[in-house]
Amino acid sequence: MKQILFSGMIGLILSLLGTPALIKVLAKHGYGQYIRDDGPKAHHSKKGTPTMGGIAFILATLIAYFATKAITGESPTASGLLVLFLTAGLGLVGFLDDYIKVVKRRSLGLRAKAKLAGQSIVGLGFAILAMQFPDDRGLNPASQSLSFVRDFKWAIGPVLFVIFAYFMIAAMSNGVNLTDGLDGLATGASVMVFGAYTFIGIWEHTQSCAYAITATANCYDIRDPLDLAVVASALMGSCFGFLWWNTSPAKIFMGDTGSLALGGALAGLAICSRTELLLALLGGLYVIITLSVIIQVGSFRMTGKRVFKMAPLQHHFELKGWTEVLIVVRFWIIQGLCVAVGLGLFYAGWVTG
């Protein structure tokens, strides 16, 4: 368990101290946020705020993980490395998107096809690799069975698994991206979900079938549950440190660099911990905000009318007159409730076997 404490603390300290240094570098080069003219007027004051802040917590997470391994003498695992690959890979795609926006002054960033290609290479690469690297019990980082609080009893096969995993990765990365519209909103919500996955990893490790004296339906067949908790703890600590600077009024934004990386990390943790469908509840805020966009676009195309004043949902409440801090705190409460219910169902699944 020392690994979990070390990774979380190292990630927190590095992100807390490293983010202001990144702010200075980005501000010096004029890498500021582009603000849409059709967005809420209150956002116009944020124009020029340094963006691409995801660099800070991605690097903090990577350093925290490998430093923890060096300190404790433990070896990295396939599951941990794959989640970090997915996180850093999507972060790179997001960085290219941000770089084109702020440096090349092209407001839409990467072309849609180029962005999709980048996400596809990383996402499909993760899905394919996650079915490799069996351990001495024959367990791979990912299972070809769908899961809720543990695997269902039937497998969908490698092709359908790759398609499903890619859908999950794309949905979560875009969901976090849509949520990242107010100071600290996506960062704070992510801290809660990574905290949940730290607990899930610890629980699956202590209740692993590898340690079961006799066969029991309650044990978990997961390849590297403890190392997934180490990765989740590093991400939680790194995001916590970044939140100090990202909370209102934000000194830096995570940009697509951060939001795509966080979404990928969440999907990777869910896939490797066999809690794929549970992620829709643990990350309930992302789901709600994504649905608001789908409803808005669908309603406008079918009826010519908008359901919300503006989508994503947080901007609807801004236009209704809610202050930014009020929206963020209330949305955090919603996210906290989603995590609490999700963990409750996870525990109930263990109790009932």
mmCIF file of C-alpha atoms in Angstrom:
data_model
loop_
_atom_site.group_PDB
_atom_site.id
_atom_site.type_symbol
_atom_site.label_atom_id
_atom_site.label_comp_id
_atom_site.label_asym_id
_atom_site.label_seq_id
_atom_site.Cartn_x
_atom_site.Cartn_y
_atom_site.Cartn_z
ATOM 1 C CA MET A 1 0.000 0.000 0.000
ATOM 2 C CA LYS A 2 3.047 2.268 0.307
ATOM 3 C CA GLN A 3 3.051 2.553 -3.474
ATOM 4 C CA ILE A 4 -0.397 4.161 -3.425
ATOM 5 C CA LEU A 5 0.616 6.737 -0.806
ATOM 6 C CA PHE A 6 3.876 7.542 -2.581
ATOM 7 C CA SER A 7 2.315 7.926 -6.026
ATOM 8 C CA GLY A 8 -0.470 10.163 -4.743
ATOM 9 C CA MET A 9 1.815 12.406 -2.714
ATOM 10 C CA ILE A 10 4.484 12.690 -5.416
ATOM 11 C CA GLY A 11 1.847 13.495 -8.036
ATOM 12 C CA LEU A 12 0.283 16.124 -5.766
ATOM 13 C CA ILE A 13 3.580 17.852 -4.941
ATOM 14 C CA LEU A 14 4.881 17.817 -8.510
ATOM 15 C CA SER A 15 1.639 19.185 -9.940
ATOM 16 C CA LEU A 16 1.198 21.781 -7.190
ATOM 17 C CA LEU A 17 4.737 23.117 -7.618
ATOM 18 C CA GLY A 18 5.147 22.460 -11.330
ATOM 19 C CA THR A 19 1.947 24.092 -12.587
ATOM 20 C CA PRO A 20 2.982 27.696 -11.725
ATOM 21 C CA ALA A 21 6.266 27.126 -13.576
ATOM 22 C CA LEU A 22 4.273 25.947 -16.606
ATOM 23 C CA ILE A 23 2.012 29.012 -16.299
ATOM 24 C CA LYS A 24 5.054 31.296 -16.563
ATOM 25 C CA VAL A 25 6.386 29.476 -19.629
ATOM 26 C CA LEU A 26 3.031 29.498 -21.424
ATOM 27 C CA ALA A 27 2.351 33.143 -20.541
ATOM 28 C CA LYS A 28 5.817 34.169 -21.737
ATOM 29 C CA HIS A 29 5.146 32.658 -25.162
ATOM 30 C CA GLY A 30 1.575 33.982 -25.320
ATOM 31 C CA TYR A 31 -0.064 30.576 -25.409
ATOM 32 C CA GLY A 32 -3.465 31.766 -24.216
ATOM 33 C CA GLN A 33 -6.994 30.420 -24.444
ATOM 34 C CA TYR A 34 -9.165 31.231 -27.455
ATOM 35 C CA ILE A 35 -12.718 32.233 -26.449
ATOM 36 C CA ARG A 36 -15.675 31.739 -28.786
ATOM 37 C CA ASP A 37 -17.619 34.904 -29.583
ATOM 38 C CA ASP A 38 -20.930 33.024 -29.303
ATOM 39 C CA GLY A 39 -20.183 31.755 -25.789
ATOM 40 C CA PRO A 40 -21.281 33.321 -22.470
ATOM 41 C CA LYS A 41 -20.091 36.936 -22.226
ATOM 42 C CA ALA A 42 -18.568 36.262 -18.797
ATOM 43 C CA HIS A 43 -15.978 34.068 -20.510
ATOM 44 C CA HIS A 44 -14.526 36.907 -22.559
ATOM 45 C CA SER A 45 -12.452 37.995 -19.555
ATOM 46 C CA LYS A 46 -10.709 34.597 -19.675
ATOM 47 C CA LYS A 47 -9.243 35.262 -23.092
ATOM 48 C CA GLY A 48 -5.482 34.848 -23.027
ATOM 49 C CA THR A 49 -5.393 32.663 -19.904
ATOM 50 C CA PRO A 50 -2.611 30.083 -20.421
ATOM 51 C CA THR A 51 -3.921 26.767 -21.710
ATOM 52 C CA MET A 52 -2.421 23.305 -22.372
ATOM 53 C CA GLY A 53 -2.206 22.900 -18.575
ATOM 54 C CA GLY A 54 -2.808 19.183 -18.949
ATOM 55 C CA ILE A 55 0.944 18.958 -19.565
ATOM 56 C CA ALA A 56 1.462 19.594 -15.838
ATOM 57 C CA PHE A 57 -0.607 16.747 -14.453
ATOM 58 C CA ILE A 58 0.269 14.288 -17.214
ATOM 59 C CA LEU A 59 3.990 14.724 -16.514
ATOM 60 C CA ALA A 60 3.362 14.701 -12.751
ATOM 61 C CA THR A 61 1.455 11.418 -13.077
ATOM 62 C CA LEU A 62 4.136 9.745 -15.191
ATOM 63 C CA ILE A 63 6.946 10.864 -12.901
ATOM 64 C CA ALA A 64 4.970 9.902 -9.777
ATOM 65 C CA TYR A 65 4.350 6.388 -11.096
ATOM 66 C CA PHE A 66 7.923 5.631 -12.121
ATOM 67 C CA ALA A 67 9.417 7.367 -9.071
ATOM 68 C CA THR A 68 7.196 5.205 -6.871
ATOM 69 C CA LYS A 69 8.477 2.089 -8.594
ATOM 70 C CA ALA A 70 12.066 3.224 -8.104
ATOM 71 C CA ILE A 71 11.517 4.027 -4.407
ATOM 72 C CA THR A 72 9.691 0.791 -3.555
ATOM 73 C CA GLY A 73 11.707 -1.486 -5.820
ATOM 74 C CA GLU A 74 8.557 -2.801 -7.476
ATOM 75 C CA SER A 75 8.316 -3.409 -11.220
ATOM 76 C CA PRO A 76 5.803 -1.674 -13.509
ATOM 77 C CA THR A 77 2.976 -3.896 -14.712
ATOM 78 C CA ALA A 78 1.399 -4.302 -18.117
ATOM 79 C CA SER A 79 -1.937 -2.905 -16.895
ATOM 80 C CA GLY A 80 -0.374 0.182 -15.327
ATOM 81 C CA LEU A 81 1.793 0.909 -18.351
ATOM 82 C CA LEU A 82 -1.126 0.496 -20.755
ATOM 83 C CA VAL A 83 -3.310 2.974 -18.845
ATOM 84 C CA LEU A 84 -0.409 5.446 -18.795
ATOM 85 C CA PHE A 85 0.118 4.881 -22.536
ATOM 86 C CA LEU A 86 -3.541 5.659 -23.196
ATOM 87 C CA THR A 87 -3.394 8.745 -20.967
ATOM 88 C CA ALA A 88 -0.213 10.155 -22.489
ATOM 89 C CA GLY A 89 -1.176 9.179 -26.047
ATOM 90 C CA LEU A 90 -4.511 10.990 -25.972
ATOM 91 C CA GLY A 91 -2.812 13.850 -24.142
ATOM 92 C CA LEU A 92 -0.448 14.159 -27.117
ATOM 93 C CA VAL A 93 -3.397 14.290 -29.525
ATOM 94 C CA GLY A 94 -4.952 17.000 -27.369
ATOM 95 C CA PHE A 95 -1.654 18.881 -27.205
ATOM 96 C CA LEU A 96 -1.426 19.001 -30.999
ATOM 97 C CA ASP A 97 -5.001 20.302 -31.098
ATOM 98 C CA ASP A 98 -4.244 22.999 -28.499
ATOM 99 C CA TYR A 99 -0.946 23.921 -30.144
ATOM 100 C CA ILE A 100 -2.612 24.579 -33.485
ATOM 101 C CA LYS A 101 -5.301 26.670 -31.775
ATOM 102 C CA VAL A 102 -3.013 28.918 -29.743
ATOM 103 C CA VAL A 103 0.174 28.974 -31.815
ATOM 104 C CA LYS A 104 -1.088 28.625 -35.376
ATOM 105 C CA ARG A 105 -4.168 30.743 -34.493
ATOM 106 C CA ARG A 106 -6.578 28.273 -36.078
ATOM 107 C CA SER A 107 -9.610 28.342 -33.787
ATOM 108 C CA LEU A 108 -10.816 24.822 -34.614
ATOM 109 C CA GLY A 109 -7.426 23.228 -33.915
ATOM 110 C CA LEU A 110 -6.709 19.892 -35.590
ATOM 111 C CA ARG A 111 -8.788 19.006 -38.599
ATOM 112 C CA ALA A 112 -11.602 16.642 -37.609
ATOM 113 C CA LYS A 113 -10.131 13.765 -39.616
ATOM 114 C CA ALA A 114 -6.655 14.259 -38.152
ATOM 115 C CA LYS A 115 -7.999 14.392 -34.598
ATOM 116 C CA LEU A 116 -10.111 11.275 -35.160
ATOM 117 C CA ALA A 117 -7.119 9.495 -36.664
ATOM 118 C CA GLY A 118 -4.974 10.331 -33.650
ATOM 119 C CA GLN A 119 -7.626 9.162 -31.188
ATOM 120 C CA SER A 120 -8.166 6.000 -33.247
ATOM 121 C CA ILE A 121 -4.470 5.072 -33.346
ATOM 122 C CA VAL A 122 -4.088 5.457 -29.593
ATOM 123 C CA GLY A 123 -7.460 3.961 -28.640
ATOM 124 C CA LEU A 124 -7.320 0.964 -30.941
ATOM 125 C CA GLY A 125 -3.662 0.416 -30.047
ATOM 126 C CA PHE A 126 -4.586 0.274 -26.370
ATOM 127 C CA ALA A 127 -7.513 -2.096 -26.987
ATOM 128 C CA ILE A 128 -5.409 -4.525 -29.020
ATOM 129 C CA LEU A 129 -2.444 -4.460 -26.623
ATOM 130 C CA ALA A 130 -4.721 -4.878 -23.597
ATOM 131 C CA MET A 131 -5.654 -8.359 -24.829
ATOM 132 C CA GLN A 132 -1.979 -9.382 -24.799
ATOM 133 C CA PHE A 133 0.570 -9.910 -21.989
ATOM 134 C CA PRO A 134 -0.994 -12.747 -19.962
ATOM 135 C CA ASP A 135 0.380 -13.253 -16.449
ATOM 136 C CA ASP A 136 1.196 -16.574 -14.825
ATOM 137 C CA ARG A 137 -2.545 -17.175 -14.287
ATOM 138 C CA GLY A 138 -3.332 -16.465 -17.934
ATOM 139 C CA LEU A 139 -5.000 -13.122 -17.199
ATOM 140 C CA ASN A 140 -4.605 -10.250 -19.665
ATOM 141 C CA PRO A 141 -4.954 -6.571 -18.699
ATOM 142 C CA ALA A 142 -8.366 -6.534 -20.397
ATOM 143 C CA SER A 143 -11.053 -9.188 -20.682
ATOM 144 C CA GLN A 144 -13.111 -9.953 -23.773
ATOM 145 C CA SER A 145 -16.216 -10.003 -21.586
ATOM 146 C CA LEU A 146 -18.274 -6.922 -20.818
ATOM 147 C CA SER A 147 -18.387 -5.946 -17.163
ATOM 148 C CA PHE A 148 -20.322 -3.945 -14.601
ATOM 149 C CA VAL A 149 -18.845 -4.541 -11.140
ATOM 150 C CA ARG A 150 -17.082 -7.638 -12.504
ATOM 151 C CA ASP A 151 -17.064 -9.592 -15.775
ATOM 152 C CA PHE A 152 -20.278 -11.053 -17.108
ATOM 153 C CA LYS A 153 -20.086 -14.739 -17.915
ATOM 154 C CA TRP A 154 -20.082 -14.420 -21.698
ATOM 155 C CA ALA A 155 -17.371 -13.089 -23.991
ATOM 156 C CA ILE A 156 -17.996 -10.854 -27.004
ATOM 157 C CA GLY A 157 -14.842 -11.849 -28.874
ATOM 158 C CA PRO A 158 -11.755 -9.809 -29.771
ATOM 159 C CA VAL A 159 -13.230 -7.805 -32.659
ATOM 160 C CA LEU A 160 -16.300 -6.611 -30.772
ATOM 161 C CA PHE A 161 -14.169 -5.953 -27.689
ATOM 162 C CA VAL A 162 -11.832 -3.665 -29.651
ATOM 163 C CA ILE A 163 -14.820 -1.775 -31.078
ATOM 164 C CA PHE A 164 -16.448 -1.474 -27.643
ATOM 165 C CA ALA A 165 -13.199 -0.362 -25.972
ATOM 166 C CA TYR A 166 -12.621 2.264 -28.647
ATOM 167 C CA PHE A 167 -16.181 3.546 -28.198
ATOM 168 C CA MET A 168 -15.609 3.811 -24.435
ATOM 169 C CA ILE A 169 -12.345 5.669 -24.881
ATOM 170 C CA ALA A 170 -13.784 8.092 -27.434
ATOM 171 C CA ALA A 171 -16.929 8.664 -25.352
ATOM 172 C CA MET A 172 -15.066 9.373 -22.116
ATOM 173 C CA SER A 173 -12.381 11.572 -23.667
ATOM 174 C CA ASN A 174 -15.009 13.654 -25.451
ATOM 175 C CA GLY A 175 -17.226 13.655 -22.344
ATOM 176 C CA VAL A 176 -14.475 15.138 -20.179
ATOM 177 C CA ASN A 177 -13.691 17.571 -22.985
ATOM 178 C CA LEU A 178 -17.297 18.819 -22.990
ATOM 179 C CA THR A 179 -17.289 19.094 -19.190
ATOM 180 C CA ASP A 180 -14.155 21.235 -19.213
ATOM 181 C CA GLY A 181 -15.989 24.519 -19.709
ATOM 182 C CA LEU A 182 -15.838 26.163 -16.276
ATOM 183 C CA ASP A 183 -12.914 26.776 -13.931
ATOM 184 C CA GLY A 184 -12.082 23.598 -12.035
ATOM 185 C CA LEU A 185 -15.219 21.702 -13.066
ATOM 186 C CA ALA A 186 -13.651 18.789 -14.957
ATOM 187 C CA THR A 187 -10.567 18.696 -12.733
ATOM 188 C CA GLY A 188 -12.529 18.436 -9.489
ATOM 189 C CA ALA A 189 -14.893 15.837 -10.929
ATOM 190 C CA SER A 190 -11.920 13.781 -12.129
ATOM 191 C CA VAL A 191 -10.328 13.833 -8.669
ATOM 192 C CA MET A 192 -13.457 12.132 -7.299
ATOM 193 C CA VAL A 193 -13.532 9.408 -9.948
ATOM 194 C CA PHE A 194 -9.805 8.687 -9.636
ATOM 195 C CA GLY A 195 -10.323 8.453 -5.884
ATOM 196 C CA ALA A 196 -13.036 5.876 -6.538
ATOM 197 C CA TYR A 197 -10.712 3.856 -8.778
ATOM 198 C CA THR A 198 -7.987 3.994 -6.140
ATOM 199 C CA PHE A 199 -10.439 2.343 -3.722
ATOM 200 C CA ILE A 200 -11.625 -0.161 -6.348
ATOM 201 C CA GLY A 201 -8.046 -1.187 -7.142
ATOM 202 C CA ILE A 202 -7.227 -1.691 -3.457
ATOM 203 C CA TRP A 203 -10.405 -3.690 -2.877
ATOM 204 C CA GLU A 204 -9.883 -5.913 -5.908
ATOM 205 C CA HIS A 205 -6.301 -6.522 -4.767
ATOM 206 C CA THR A 206 -7.259 -7.541 -1.227
ATOM 207 C CA GLN A 207 -10.080 -9.737 -2.559
ATOM 208 C CA SER A 208 -8.096 -11.186 -5.466
ATOM 209 C CA CYS A 209 -8.636 -14.801 -6.448
ATOM 210 C CA ALA A 210 -4.836 -15.133 -6.418
ATOM 211 C CA TYR A 211 -4.947 -14.957 -2.602
ATOM 212 C CA ALA A 212 -8.115 -16.983 -2.081
ATOM 213 C CA ILE A 213 -7.517 -20.148 -0.049
ATOM 214 C CA THR A 214 -10.612 -21.747 -1.529
ATOM 215 C CA ALA A 215 -12.585 -20.927 -4.661
ATOM 216 C CA THR A 216 -15.097 -18.177 -3.942
ATOM 217 C CA ALA A 217 -17.504 -16.265 -6.130
ATOM 218 C CA ASN A 218 -16.582 -13.046 -4.313
ATOM 219 C CA CYS A 219 -12.958 -12.899 -5.437
ATOM 220 C CA TYR A 220 -11.766 -10.868 -8.427
ATOM 221 C CA ASP A 221 -9.803 -12.178 -11.419
ATOM 222 C CA ILE A 222 -7.950 -8.970 -12.314
ATOM 223 C CA ARG A 223 -4.411 -8.948 -13.674
ATOM 224 C CA ASP A 224 -2.861 -6.011 -11.758
ATOM 225 C CA PRO A 225 -5.440 -4.410 -9.440
ATOM 226 C CA LEU A 226 -2.906 -2.906 -7.021
ATOM 227 C CA ASP A 227 -0.963 -1.227 -9.808
ATOM 228 C CA LEU A 228 -4.180 0.219 -11.217
ATOM 229 C CA ALA A 229 -4.718 1.767 -7.775
ATOM 230 C CA VAL A 230 -1.177 3.200 -7.952
ATOM 231 C CA VAL A 231 -1.941 4.804 -11.327
ATOM 232 C CA ALA A 232 -5.315 6.108 -10.114
ATOM 233 C CA SER A 233 -3.700 7.559 -6.992
ATOM 234 C CA ALA A 234 -1.032 9.304 -9.062
ATOM 235 C CA LEU A 235 -3.736 10.778 -11.300
ATOM 236 C CA MET A 236 -5.829 11.835 -8.299
ATOM 237 C CA GLY A 237 -2.890 13.568 -6.617
ATOM 238 C CA SER A 238 -1.756 15.252 -9.834
ATOM 239 C CA CYS A 239 -5.246 16.559 -10.583
ATOM 240 C CA PHE A 240 -5.617 17.752 -6.987
ATOM 241 C CA GLY A 241 -2.423 19.786 -7.290
ATOM 242 C CA PHE A 242 -3.528 21.211 -10.631
ATOM 243 C CA LEU A 243 -6.929 22.143 -9.179
ATOM 244 C CA TRP A 244 -5.212 24.668 -6.871
ATOM 245 C CA TRP A 245 -4.355 26.731 -9.953
ATOM 246 C CA ASN A 246 -7.327 25.740 -12.108
ATOM 247 C CA THR A 247 -10.080 26.678 -9.660
ATOM 248 C CA SER A 248 -11.939 29.985 -10.120
ATOM 249 C CA PRO A 249 -10.496 32.343 -11.123
ATOM 250 C CA ALA A 250 -8.334 29.928 -13.110
ATOM 251 C CA LYS A 251 -4.697 30.804 -13.660
ATOM 252 C CA ILE A 252 -4.453 28.056 -16.277
ATOM 253 C CA PHE A 253 -6.761 25.792 -18.295
ATOM 254 C CA MET A 254 -6.132 22.105 -18.951
ATOM 255 C CA GLY A 255 -7.105 22.397 -22.627
ATOM 256 C CA ASP A 256 -7.694 19.400 -24.853
ATOM 257 C CA THR A 257 -4.265 18.211 -23.697
ATOM 258 C CA GLY A 258 -5.729 17.524 -20.280
ATOM 259 C CA SER A 259 -9.331 16.649 -21.036
ATOM 260 C CA LEU A 260 -8.559 13.972 -23.636
ATOM 261 C CA ALA A 261 -5.895 12.494 -21.354
ATOM 262 C CA LEU A 262 -8.235 12.331 -18.356
ATOM 263 C CA GLY A 263 -11.000 10.713 -20.384
ATOM 264 C CA GLY A 264 -8.557 8.120 -21.679
ATOM 265 C CA ALA A 265 -7.269 7.417 -18.170
ATOM 266 C CA LEU A 266 -10.804 6.851 -16.869
ATOM 267 C CA ALA A 267 -11.684 4.501 -19.727
ATOM 268 C CA GLY A 268 -8.410 2.611 -19.322
ATOM 269 C CA LEU A 269 -8.923 2.128 -15.588
ATOM 270 C CA ALA A 270 -12.485 0.918 -16.155
ATOM 271 C CA ILE A 271 -11.466 -1.573 -18.834
ATOM 272 C CA CYS A 272 -8.533 -3.008 -16.872
ATOM 273 C CA SER A 273 -10.441 -3.176 -13.564
ATOM 274 C CA ARG A 274 -13.454 -4.893 -15.197
ATOM 275 C CA THR A 275 -15.863 -2.064 -14.334
ATOM 276 C CA GLU A 276 -16.632 -0.838 -17.839
ATOM 277 C CA LEU A 277 -20.362 -0.180 -17.521
ATOM 278 C CA LEU A 278 -19.979 1.053 -13.929
ATOM 279 C CA LEU A 279 -17.919 3.953 -15.307
ATOM 280 C CA ALA A 280 -21.107 5.455 -16.760
ATOM 281 C CA LEU A 281 -22.288 5.918 -13.160
ATOM 282 C CA LEU A 282 -18.957 6.763 -11.521
ATOM 283 C CA GLY A 283 -18.465 9.418 -14.216
ATOM 284 C CA GLY A 284 -22.140 10.384 -14.179
ATOM 285 C CA LEU A 285 -21.503 14.108 -14.562
ATOM 286 C CA TYR A 286 -19.691 13.539 -17.860
ATOM 287 C CA VAL A 287 -22.587 11.416 -19.077
ATOM 288 C CA ILE A 288 -25.195 14.032 -18.125
ATOM 289 C CA ILE A 289 -23.278 16.834 -19.829
ATOM 290 C CA THR A 290 -22.683 14.753 -22.957
ATOM 291 C CA LEU A 291 -26.379 13.847 -23.114
ATOM 292 C CA SER A 292 -27.270 17.550 -22.907
ATOM 293 C CA VAL A 293 -25.284 18.143 -26.109
ATOM 294 C CA ILE A 294 -26.873 15.158 -27.856
ATOM 295 C CA ILE A 295 -30.366 16.318 -26.837
ATOM 296 C CA GLN A 296 -29.663 19.890 -27.943
ATOM 297 C CA VAL A 297 -28.299 18.902 -31.345
ATOM 298 C CA GLY A 298 -30.979 16.258 -31.920
ATOM 299 C CA SER A 299 -33.822 18.598 -30.975
ATOM 300 C CA PHE A 300 -32.543 21.404 -33.179
ATOM 301 C CA ARG A 301 -32.086 19.141 -36.202
ATOM 302 C CA MET A 302 -35.505 17.499 -35.844
ATOM 303 C CA THR A 303 -37.664 20.441 -34.699
ATOM 304 C CA GLY A 304 -35.542 23.559 -35.216
ATOM 305 C CA LYS A 305 -35.920 24.313 -31.484
ATOM 306 C CA ARG A 306 -33.357 24.218 -28.678
ATOM 307 C CA VAL A 307 -34.079 22.510 -25.358
ATOM 308 C CA PHE A 308 -31.379 24.445 -23.488
ATOM 309 C CA LYS A 309 -30.288 28.065 -23.774
ATOM 310 C CA MET A 310 -26.853 26.705 -24.650
ATOM 311 C CA ALA A 311 -25.075 23.363 -24.564
ATOM 312 C CA PRO A 312 -23.122 21.836 -22.833
ATOM 313 C CA LEU A 313 -25.390 21.990 -19.795
ATOM 314 C CA GLN A 314 -23.151 24.149 -17.589
ATOM 315 C CA HIS A 315 -23.471 27.044 -20.052
ATOM 316 C CA HIS A 316 -27.262 26.759 -19.931
ATOM 317 C CA PHE A 317 -27.165 27.604 -16.233
ATOM 318 C CA GLU A 318 -24.682 30.418 -16.858
ATOM 319 C CA LEU A 319 -27.159 32.034 -19.234
ATOM 320 C CA LYS A 320 -29.883 31.559 -16.603
ATOM 321 C CA GLY A 321 -27.848 33.784 -14.301
ATOM 322 C CA TRP A 322 -26.094 31.258 -12.051
ATOM 323 C CA THR A 323 -22.565 32.267 -11.066
ATOM 324 C CA GLU A 324 -19.691 30.127 -12.265
ATOM 325 C CA VAL A 325 -18.681 29.034 -8.759
ATOM 326 C CA LEU A 326 -22.280 28.087 -7.908
ATOM 327 C CA ILE A 327 -22.548 25.880 -11.000
ATOM 328 C CA VAL A 328 -19.195 24.202 -10.344
ATOM 329 C CA VAL A 329 -19.928 23.409 -6.700
ATOM 330 C CA ARG A 330 -23.423 22.060 -7.455
ATOM 331 C CA PHE A 331 -22.111 19.966 -10.332
ATOM 332 C CA TRP A 332 -19.374 18.636 -8.024
ATOM 333 C CA ILE A 333 -22.110 17.615 -5.595
ATOM 334 C CA ILE A 334 -23.875 15.734 -8.399
ATOM 335 C CA GLN A 335 -20.592 14.048 -9.322
ATOM 336 C CA GLY A 336 -19.962 13.131 -5.676
ATOM 337 C CA LEU A 337 -23.389 11.504 -5.468
ATOM 338 C CA CYS A 338 -22.678 9.534 -8.642
ATOM 339 C CA VAL A 339 -19.401 8.256 -7.184
ATOM 340 C CA ALA A 340 -21.084 7.340 -3.892
ATOM 341 C CA VAL A 341 -23.838 5.372 -5.631
ATOM 342 C CA GLY A 342 -21.321 3.722 -7.966
ATOM 343 C CA LEU A 343 -19.105 2.584 -5.098
ATOM 344 C CA GLY A 344 -22.196 1.401 -3.233
ATOM 345 C CA LEU A 345 -23.172 -0.800 -6.177
ATOM 346 C CA PHE A 346 -19.584 -2.035 -6.498
ATOM 347 C CA TYR A 347 -19.601 -3.113 -2.849
ATOM 348 C CA ALA A 348 -23.073 -4.620 -3.180
ATOM 349 C CA GLY A 349 -21.785 -6.688 -6.099
ATOM 350 C CA TRP A 350 -19.064 -8.104 -3.850
ATOM 351 C CA VAL A 351 -21.479 -8.857 -0.993
ATOM 352 C CA THR A 352 -23.908 -10.697 -3.251
ATOM 353 C CA GLY A 353 -21.154 -12.497 -5.137
#
